[in-house]
Structures are given as C-alpha cells and as structure tokens.
Amino acid sequence: MSAPRFDELIHAPTRLSLVSLLAATDWAEFRYLREQLGLSDSALSKQLATLEQAGYVEVRKSFVGKRPRTSVKLSRRGRAAFDGHVAALQQIVAQAGASVLPGP
C-alpha cells in the first residue's frame, strides 16, 4: 500500500473520477471514458493531457480500419499517486470517526 499523500492534481473532481475509472481497469477506450464521465471530447482530452504530462497515464493511439482509437492506462506512477491520495483521504475522514469504505 502507498504511503498517504494528498495529491492536488488527482483531487480535482473530474480527474479523481477519471483516475478512479482507470484504476479499475487495464486499458480503457477514450469513448468509454467520455461516456462514463459525461465529458466532451475536448474536456476529456485536456484532462488526459494534464495526467499524461504528470506521468500518471499512458496514452496509446491506433487505428481500427480508418478510424482512430485512443486507449488510456493508469501508469505505475499514477497508480501509486492514486493509492496514496485515497489513503490520505481515508486518514482525513477517519479523524471525524468516519470511513470512506462501506461499513459491514
């Protein structure tokens, strides 16, 4: 488990939702991410570019026939940042006697 570390880059609501989706899969297609997050192509592209620049995601571009296809994967660095951020959130919430995990 990663050491708790609050990550301002991941904490933004749209990026947190995006990284959470990527944490649950190996590679995800751009179209799937756009639909799940309810973002426009340009808004999603901007968020992915920010995460890619930080080294948090890997972007793979290919073609299926003549159609471009973009797939995205959380990098090791991105996974460590996400895990550390979640651990930090758990610590913050635990101070109030609460949990971010569902109870039994």
PDB file of N, CA, C and O in Angstrom, residues 2-3 5-7 9-10 19 22-23 49-58 73-86:
ATOM      1  N   SER A   2       0.441   2.253  -0.718  1.00  0.00           N
ATOM      2  CA  SER A   2       1.196   3.501  -0.804  1.00  0.00           C
ATOM      3  C   SER A   2       1.036   4.318   0.471  1.00  0.00           C
ATOM      4  O   SER A   2       0.009   4.261   1.142  1.00  0.00           O
ATOM      5  N   ALA A   3       2.072   5.092   0.763  1.00  0.00           N
ATOM      6  CA  ALA A   3       2.006   5.994   1.905  1.00  0.00           C
ATOM      7  C   ALA A   3       0.961   7.069   1.619  1.00  0.00           C
ATOM      8  O   ALA A   3       0.839   7.528   0.485  1.00  0.00           O
ATOM      9  N   ARG A   5      -0.657  10.319   0.839  1.00  0.00           N
ATOM     10  CA  ARG A   5      -0.142  11.567   0.285  1.00  0.00           C
ATOM     11  C   ARG A   5      -1.247  12.227  -0.527  1.00  0.00           C
ATOM     12  O   ARG A   5      -1.666  11.717  -1.559  1.00  0.00           O
ATOM     13  N   PHE A   6      -1.748  13.349  -0.016  1.00  0.00           N
ATOM     14  CA  PHE A   6      -2.783  14.100  -0.718  1.00  0.00           C
ATOM     15  C   PHE A   6      -2.202  14.614  -2.031  1.00  0.00           C
ATOM     16  O   PHE A   6      -1.116  15.170  -2.059  1.00  0.00           O
ATOM     17  N   ASP A   7      -2.911  14.415  -3.125  1.00  0.00           N
ATOM     18  CA  ASP A   7      -2.425  14.802  -4.447  1.00  0.00           C
ATOM     19  C   ASP A   7      -3.384  15.819  -5.060  1.00  0.00           C
ATOM     20  O   ASP A   7      -4.488  15.472  -5.468  1.00  0.00           O
ATOM     21  N   LEU A   9      -3.307  17.290  -7.869  1.00  0.00           N
ATOM     22  CA  LEU A   9      -3.592  17.041  -9.280  1.00  0.00           C
ATOM     23  C   LEU A   9      -4.748  16.053  -9.433  1.00  0.00           C
ATOM     24  O   LEU A   9      -5.657  16.255 -10.232  1.00  0.00           O
ATOM     25  N   ILE A  10      -4.726  14.998  -8.650  1.00  0.00           N
ATOM     26  CA  ILE A  10      -5.778  13.978  -8.729  1.00  0.00           C
ATOM     27  C   ILE A  10      -7.065  14.458  -8.050  1.00  0.00           C
ATOM     28  O   ILE A  10      -8.151  14.056  -8.422  1.00  0.00           O
ATOM     29  N   VAL A  19      -9.366   9.054 -12.892  1.00  0.00           N
ATOM     30  CA  VAL A  19      -8.337   8.148 -12.365  1.00  0.00           C
ATOM     31  C   VAL A  19      -8.991   6.953 -11.666  1.00  0.00           C
ATOM     32  O   VAL A  19      -8.499   5.829 -11.764  1.00  0.00           O
ATOM     33  N   LEU A  22      -9.907   4.522 -14.328  1.00  0.00           N
ATOM     34  CA  LEU A  22      -8.712   3.864 -14.857  1.00  0.00           C
ATOM     35  C   LEU A  22      -8.122   2.881 -13.853  1.00  0.00           C
ATOM     36  O   LEU A  22      -7.551   1.864 -14.246  1.00  0.00           O
ATOM     37  N   ALA A  23      -8.275   3.154 -12.570  1.00  0.00           N
ATOM     38  CA  ALA A  23      -7.745   2.259 -11.532  1.00  0.00           C
ATOM     39  C   ALA A  23      -8.475   0.916 -11.531  1.00  0.00           C
ATOM     40  O   ALA A  23      -7.937  -0.083 -11.068  1.00  0.00           O
ATOM     41  N   ALA A  49      -4.413  15.017 -21.071  1.00  0.00           N
ATOM     42  CA  ALA A  49      -3.122  15.658 -21.341  1.00  0.00           C
ATOM     43  C   ALA A  49      -2.456  16.091 -20.031  1.00  0.00           C
ATOM     44  O   ALA A  49      -1.240  15.924 -19.860  1.00  0.00           O
ATOM     45  N   THR A  50      -3.237  16.605 -19.102  1.00  0.00           N
ATOM     46  CA  THR A  50      -2.706  17.014 -17.798  1.00  0.00           C
ATOM     47  C   THR A  50      -2.148  15.805 -17.053  1.00  0.00           C
ATOM     48  O   THR A  50      -1.038  15.860 -16.503  1.00  0.00           O
ATOM     49  N   LEU A  51      -2.898  14.715 -17.047  1.00  0.00           N
ATOM     50  CA  LEU A  51      -2.447  13.496 -16.354  1.00  0.00           C
ATOM     51  C   LEU A  51      -1.251  12.867 -17.058  1.00  0.00           C
ATOM     52  O   LEU A  51      -0.338  12.357 -16.405  1.00  0.00           O
ATOM     53  N   GLU A  52      -1.236  12.916 -18.387  1.00  0.00           N
ATOM     54  CA  GLU A  52      -0.114  12.357 -19.142  1.00  0.00           C
ATOM     55  C   GLU A  52       1.158  13.169 -18.881  1.00  0.00           C
ATOM     56  O   GLU A  52       2.243  12.603 -18.703  1.00  0.00           O
ATOM     57  N   GLN A  53       1.030  14.472 -18.842  1.00  0.00           N
ATOM     58  CA  GLN A  53       2.186  15.334 -18.591  1.00  0.00           C
ATOM     59  C   GLN A  53       2.790  15.056 -17.213  1.00  0.00           C
ATOM     60  O   GLN A  53       4.005  15.118 -17.034  1.00  0.00           O
ATOM     61  N   ALA A  54       1.951  14.695 -16.250  1.00  0.00           N
ATOM     62  CA  ALA A  54       2.429  14.367 -14.904  1.00  0.00           C
ATOM     63  C   ALA A  54       2.971  12.935 -14.821  1.00  0.00           C
ATOM     64  O   ALA A  54       3.508  12.546 -13.790  1.00  0.00           O
ATOM     65  N   GLY A  55       2.798  12.164 -15.901  1.00  0.00           N
ATOM     66  CA  GLY A  55       3.260  10.779 -15.901  1.00  0.00           C
ATOM     67  C   GLY A  55       2.291   9.825 -15.228  1.00  0.00           C
ATOM     68  O   GLY A  55       2.650   8.703 -14.876  1.00  0.00           O
ATOM     69  N   TYR A  56       1.045  10.249 -15.056  1.00  0.00           N
ATOM     70  CA  TYR A  56       0.047   9.428 -14.359  1.00  0.00           C
ATOM     71  C   TYR A  56      -0.701   8.481 -15.288  1.00  0.00           C
ATOM     72  O   TYR A  56      -1.289   7.513 -14.822  1.00  0.00           O
ATOM     73  N   VAL A  57      -0.713   8.775 -16.586  1.00  0.00           N
ATOM     74  CA  VAL A  57      -1.382   7.883 -17.533  1.00  0.00           C
ATOM     75  C   VAL A  57      -0.496   7.651 -18.747  1.00  0.00           C
ATOM     76  O   VAL A  57       0.386   8.447 -19.054  1.00  0.00           O
ATOM     77  N   GLU A  58      -0.759   6.542 -19.410  1.00  0.00           N
ATOM     78  CA  GLU A  58      -0.146   6.229 -20.702  1.00  0.00           C
ATOM     79  C   GLU A  58      -1.262   6.280 -21.727  1.00  0.00           C
ATOM     80  O   GLU A  58      -2.346   5.750 -21.487  1.00  0.00           O
ATOM     81  N   LYS A  73      -4.310   4.135 -20.043  1.00  0.00           N
ATOM     82  CA  LYS A  73      -3.994   3.232 -18.937  1.00  0.00           C
ATOM     83  C   LYS A  73      -3.360   4.052 -17.819  1.00  0.00           C
ATOM     84  O   LYS A  73      -2.579   4.971 -18.082  1.00  0.00           O
ATOM     85  N   LEU A  74      -3.678   3.707 -16.587  1.00  0.00           N
ATOM     86  CA  LEU A  74      -3.031   4.331 -15.439  1.00  0.00           C
ATOM     87  C   LEU A  74      -1.609   3.791 -15.357  1.00  0.00           C
ATOM     88  O   LEU A  74      -1.392   2.580 -15.397  1.00  0.00           O
ATOM     89  N   SER A  75      -0.625   4.667 -15.283  1.00  0.00           N
ATOM     90  CA  SER A  75       0.768   4.231 -15.186  1.00  0.00           C
ATOM     91  C   SER A  75       1.072   3.783 -13.749  1.00  0.00           C
ATOM     92  O   SER A  75       0.268   3.990 -12.842  1.00  0.00           O
ATOM     93  N   ARG A  76       2.233   3.199 -13.550  1.00  0.00           N
ATOM     94  CA  ARG A  76       2.645   2.827 -12.187  1.00  0.00           C
ATOM     95  C   ARG A  76       2.684   4.050 -11.285  1.00  0.00           C
ATOM     96  O   ARG A  76       2.257   4.010 -10.137  1.00  0.00           O
ATOM     97  N   ARG A  77       3.222   5.125 -11.828  1.00  0.00           N
ATOM     98  CA  ARG A  77       3.289   6.373 -11.059  1.00  0.00           C
ATOM     99  C   ARG A  77       1.879   6.874 -10.731  1.00  0.00           C
ATOM    100  O   ARG A  77       1.609   7.346  -9.628  1.00  0.00           O
ATOM    101  N   GLY A  78       0.981   6.782 -11.700  1.00  0.00           N
ATOM    102  CA  GLY A  78      -0.406   7.196 -11.484  1.00  0.00           C
ATOM    103  C   GLY A  78      -1.098   6.323 -10.458  1.00  0.00           C
ATOM    104  O   GLY A  78      -1.854   6.822  -9.615  1.00  0.00           O
ATOM    105  N   ARG A  79      -0.849   5.028 -10.514  1.00  0.00           N
ATOM    106  CA  ARG A  79      -1.442   4.100  -9.537  1.00  0.00           C
ATOM    107  C   ARG A  79      -0.950   4.422  -8.130  1.00  0.00           C
ATOM    108  O   ARG A  79      -1.727   4.461  -7.180  1.00  0.00           O
ATOM    109  N   ALA A  80       0.351   4.668  -7.992  1.00  0.00           N
ATOM    110  CA  ALA A  80       0.920   4.999  -6.681  1.00  0.00           C
ATOM    111  C   ALA A  80       0.333   6.325  -6.168  1.00  0.00           C
ATOM    112  O   ALA A  80      -0.004   6.442  -4.989  1.00  0.00           O
ATOM    113  N   ALA A  81       0.197   7.306  -7.061  1.00  0.00           N
ATOM    114  CA  ALA A  81      -0.376   8.597  -6.664  1.00  0.00           C
ATOM    115  C   ALA A  81      -1.833   8.433  -6.233  1.00  0.00           C
ATOM    116  O   ALA A  81      -2.260   8.995  -5.220  1.00  0.00           O
ATOM    117  N   PHE A  82      -2.596   7.640  -6.988  1.00  0.00           N
ATOM    118  CA  PHE A  82      -3.997   7.410  -6.654  1.00  0.00           C
ATOM    119  C   PHE A  82      -4.122   6.682  -5.315  1.00  0.00           C
ATOM    120  O   PHE A  82      -4.901   7.085  -4.452  1.00  0.00           O
ATOM    121  N   ASP A  83      -3.341   5.621  -5.147  1.00  0.00           N
ATOM    122  CA  ASP A  83      -3.399   4.862  -3.892  1.00  0.00           C
ATOM    123  C   ASP A  83      -3.016   5.740  -2.702  1.00  0.00           C
ATOM    124  O   ASP A  83      -3.648   5.683  -1.649  1.00  0.00           O
ATOM    125  N   GLY A  84      -1.990   6.563  -2.874  1.00  0.00           N
ATOM    126  CA  GLY A  84      -1.572   7.463  -1.804  1.00  0.00           C
ATOM    127  C   GLY A  84      -2.632   8.514  -1.505  1.00  0.00           C
ATOM    128  O   GLY A  84      -2.874   8.859  -0.345  1.00  0.00           O
ATOM    129  N   HIS A  85      -3.284   8.995  -2.553  1.00  0.00           N
ATOM    130  CA  HIS A  85      -4.341  10.000  -2.371  1.00  0.00           C
ATOM    131  C   HIS A  85      -5.532   9.401  -1.627  1.00  0.00           C
ATOM    132  O   HIS A  85      -6.069  10.012  -0.699  1.00  0.00           O
ATOM    133  N   VAL A  86      -5.934   8.200  -2.018  1.00  0.00           N
ATOM    134  CA  VAL A  86      -7.049   7.534  -1.338  1.00  0.00           C
ATOM    135  C   VAL A  86      -6.699   7.288   0.132  1.00  0.00           C
ATOM    136  O   VAL A  86      -7.526   7.507   1.021  1.00  0.00           O
TER     137      VAL A  86
END
